[in-house]
Amino acid sequence: MIVIACVIALVAISAAIALNLYRMALGPDVTDRILALDTMVINAIGLIVLMGILYGTTMYFEAALLIAMVGFVTTVAFCKYLLRGNVIE
């Protein structure tokens, strides 16, 4: 039963990633593209966690944690660059 639920969730998250790719390609503004990238990172984390549940190993959870930290830092860096023109003050 958990396998069926994981497959359905994988399909739903994959559709969400496809919609995020559409928003990144045709976003009306730079901020929309940054938000789409951040949402795509969150969806990728969800995919990795689902793969960990599906395969029953904890290695995927550690990878998801690392990607979450890098995604947060990347989003903050993009926003600081848009606001100030540089990342480091």
Tab-separated table of C-alpha atoms in Angstrom:
chain	number	residue	atom	x	y	z
A	1	MET	CA	0.000	0.000	0.000
A	2	ILE	CA	2.859	2.393	0.791
A	3	VAL	CA	4.343	1.713	-2.652
A	4	ILE	CA	1.153	2.864	-4.374
A	5	ALA	CA	1.026	6.015	-2.245
A	6	CYS	CA	4.683	6.774	-3.024
A	7	VAL	CA	4.129	6.329	-6.752
A	8	ILE	CA	1.126	8.669	-6.691
A	9	ALA	CA	3.125	11.234	-4.719
A	10	LEU	CA	6.058	10.913	-7.138
A	11	VAL	CA	3.750	11.618	-10.073
A	12	ALA	CA	2.223	14.630	-8.307
A	13	ILE	CA	5.593	16.120	-7.364
A	14	SER	CA	6.909	15.507	-10.870
A	15	ALA	CA	3.942	17.442	-12.262
A	16	ALA	CA	4.684	20.249	-9.818
A	17	ILE	CA	8.306	20.352	-10.987
A	18	ALA	CA	7.125	20.548	-14.600
A	19	LEU	CA	4.900	23.504	-13.724
A	20	ASN	CA	7.824	25.154	-11.934
A	21	LEU	CA	9.974	24.720	-15.035
A	22	TYR	CA	7.249	26.450	-17.037
A	23	ARG	CA	7.212	29.344	-14.534
A	24	MET	CA	10.999	29.605	-14.626
A	25	ALA	CA	11.067	29.723	-18.420
A	26	LEU	CA	8.184	32.144	-18.940
A	27	GLY	CA	8.020	34.013	-15.647
A	28	PRO	CA	7.013	37.631	-16.101
A	29	ASP	CA	9.578	38.863	-13.595
A	30	VAL	CA	12.916	37.866	-12.080
A	31	THR	CA	11.343	37.447	-8.655
A	32	ASP	CA	8.865	34.934	-10.074
A	33	ARG	CA	11.759	32.953	-11.491
A	34	ILE	CA	13.557	32.951	-8.144
A	35	LEU	CA	10.400	31.779	-6.386
A	36	ALA	CA	9.959	29.035	-8.981
A	37	LEU	CA	13.544	27.913	-8.394
A	38	ASP	CA	13.010	27.868	-4.632
A	39	THR	CA	9.803	25.891	-5.034
A	40	MET	CA	11.603	23.486	-7.328
A	41	VAL	CA	14.238	22.909	-4.643
A	42	ILE	CA	11.470	22.128	-2.157
A	43	ASN	CA	9.896	19.709	-4.650
A	44	ALA	CA	13.267	18.044	-5.208
A	45	ILE	CA	13.595	17.588	-1.450
A	46	GLY	CA	10.167	15.967	-1.446
A	47	LEU	CA	11.213	13.630	-4.250
A	48	ILE	CA	14.355	12.619	-2.399
A	49	VAL	CA	12.445	11.951	0.823
A	50	LEU	CA	9.902	9.878	-1.086
A	51	MET	CA	12.686	7.838	-2.636
A	52	GLY	CA	14.077	7.260	0.850
A	53	ILE	CA	10.700	6.025	2.033
A	54	LEU	CA	10.288	3.852	-1.035
A	55	TYR	CA	13.723	2.234	-0.746
A	56	GLY	CA	13.728	2.153	3.057
A	57	THR	CA	17.130	3.751	3.623
A	58	THR	CA	18.201	6.785	5.615
A	59	MET	CA	20.892	7.941	3.198
A	60	TYR	CA	18.314	9.850	1.161
A	61	PHE	CA	17.199	11.841	4.196
A	62	GLU	CA	20.722	13.117	4.760
A	63	ALA	CA	20.958	14.128	1.107
A	64	ALA	CA	17.630	15.952	1.405
A	65	LEU	CA	18.919	17.859	4.419
A	66	LEU	CA	22.033	18.958	2.537
A	67	ILE	CA	20.007	20.063	-0.481
A	68	ALA	CA	17.667	22.010	1.804
A	69	MET	CA	20.574	23.937	3.304
A	70	VAL	CA	22.102	24.702	-0.091
A	71	GLY	CA	18.709	25.722	-1.491
A	72	PHE	CA	18.116	28.153	1.373
A	73	VAL	CA	21.535	29.763	0.970
A	74	THR	CA	21.040	30.028	-2.793
A	75	THR	CA	17.661	31.720	-2.430
A	76	VAL	CA	19.027	34.213	0.091
A	77	ALA	CA	21.997	34.960	-2.169
A	78	PHE	CA	19.760	35.560	-5.198
A	79	CYS	CA	17.498	37.881	-3.206
A	80	LYS	CA	20.417	39.852	-1.775
A	81	TYR	CA	21.862	40.199	-5.254
A	82	LEU	CA	18.578	41.557	-6.591
A	83	LEU	CA	18.165	44.016	-3.723
A	84	ARG	CA	21.717	45.337	-3.426
A	85	GLY	CA	23.585	44.317	-6.556
A	86	ASN	CA	26.134	42.302	-4.580
A	87	VAL	CA	25.968	39.353	-2.237
A	88	ILE	CA	28.716	40.144	0.241
A	89	GLU	CA	28.619	43.501	1.970
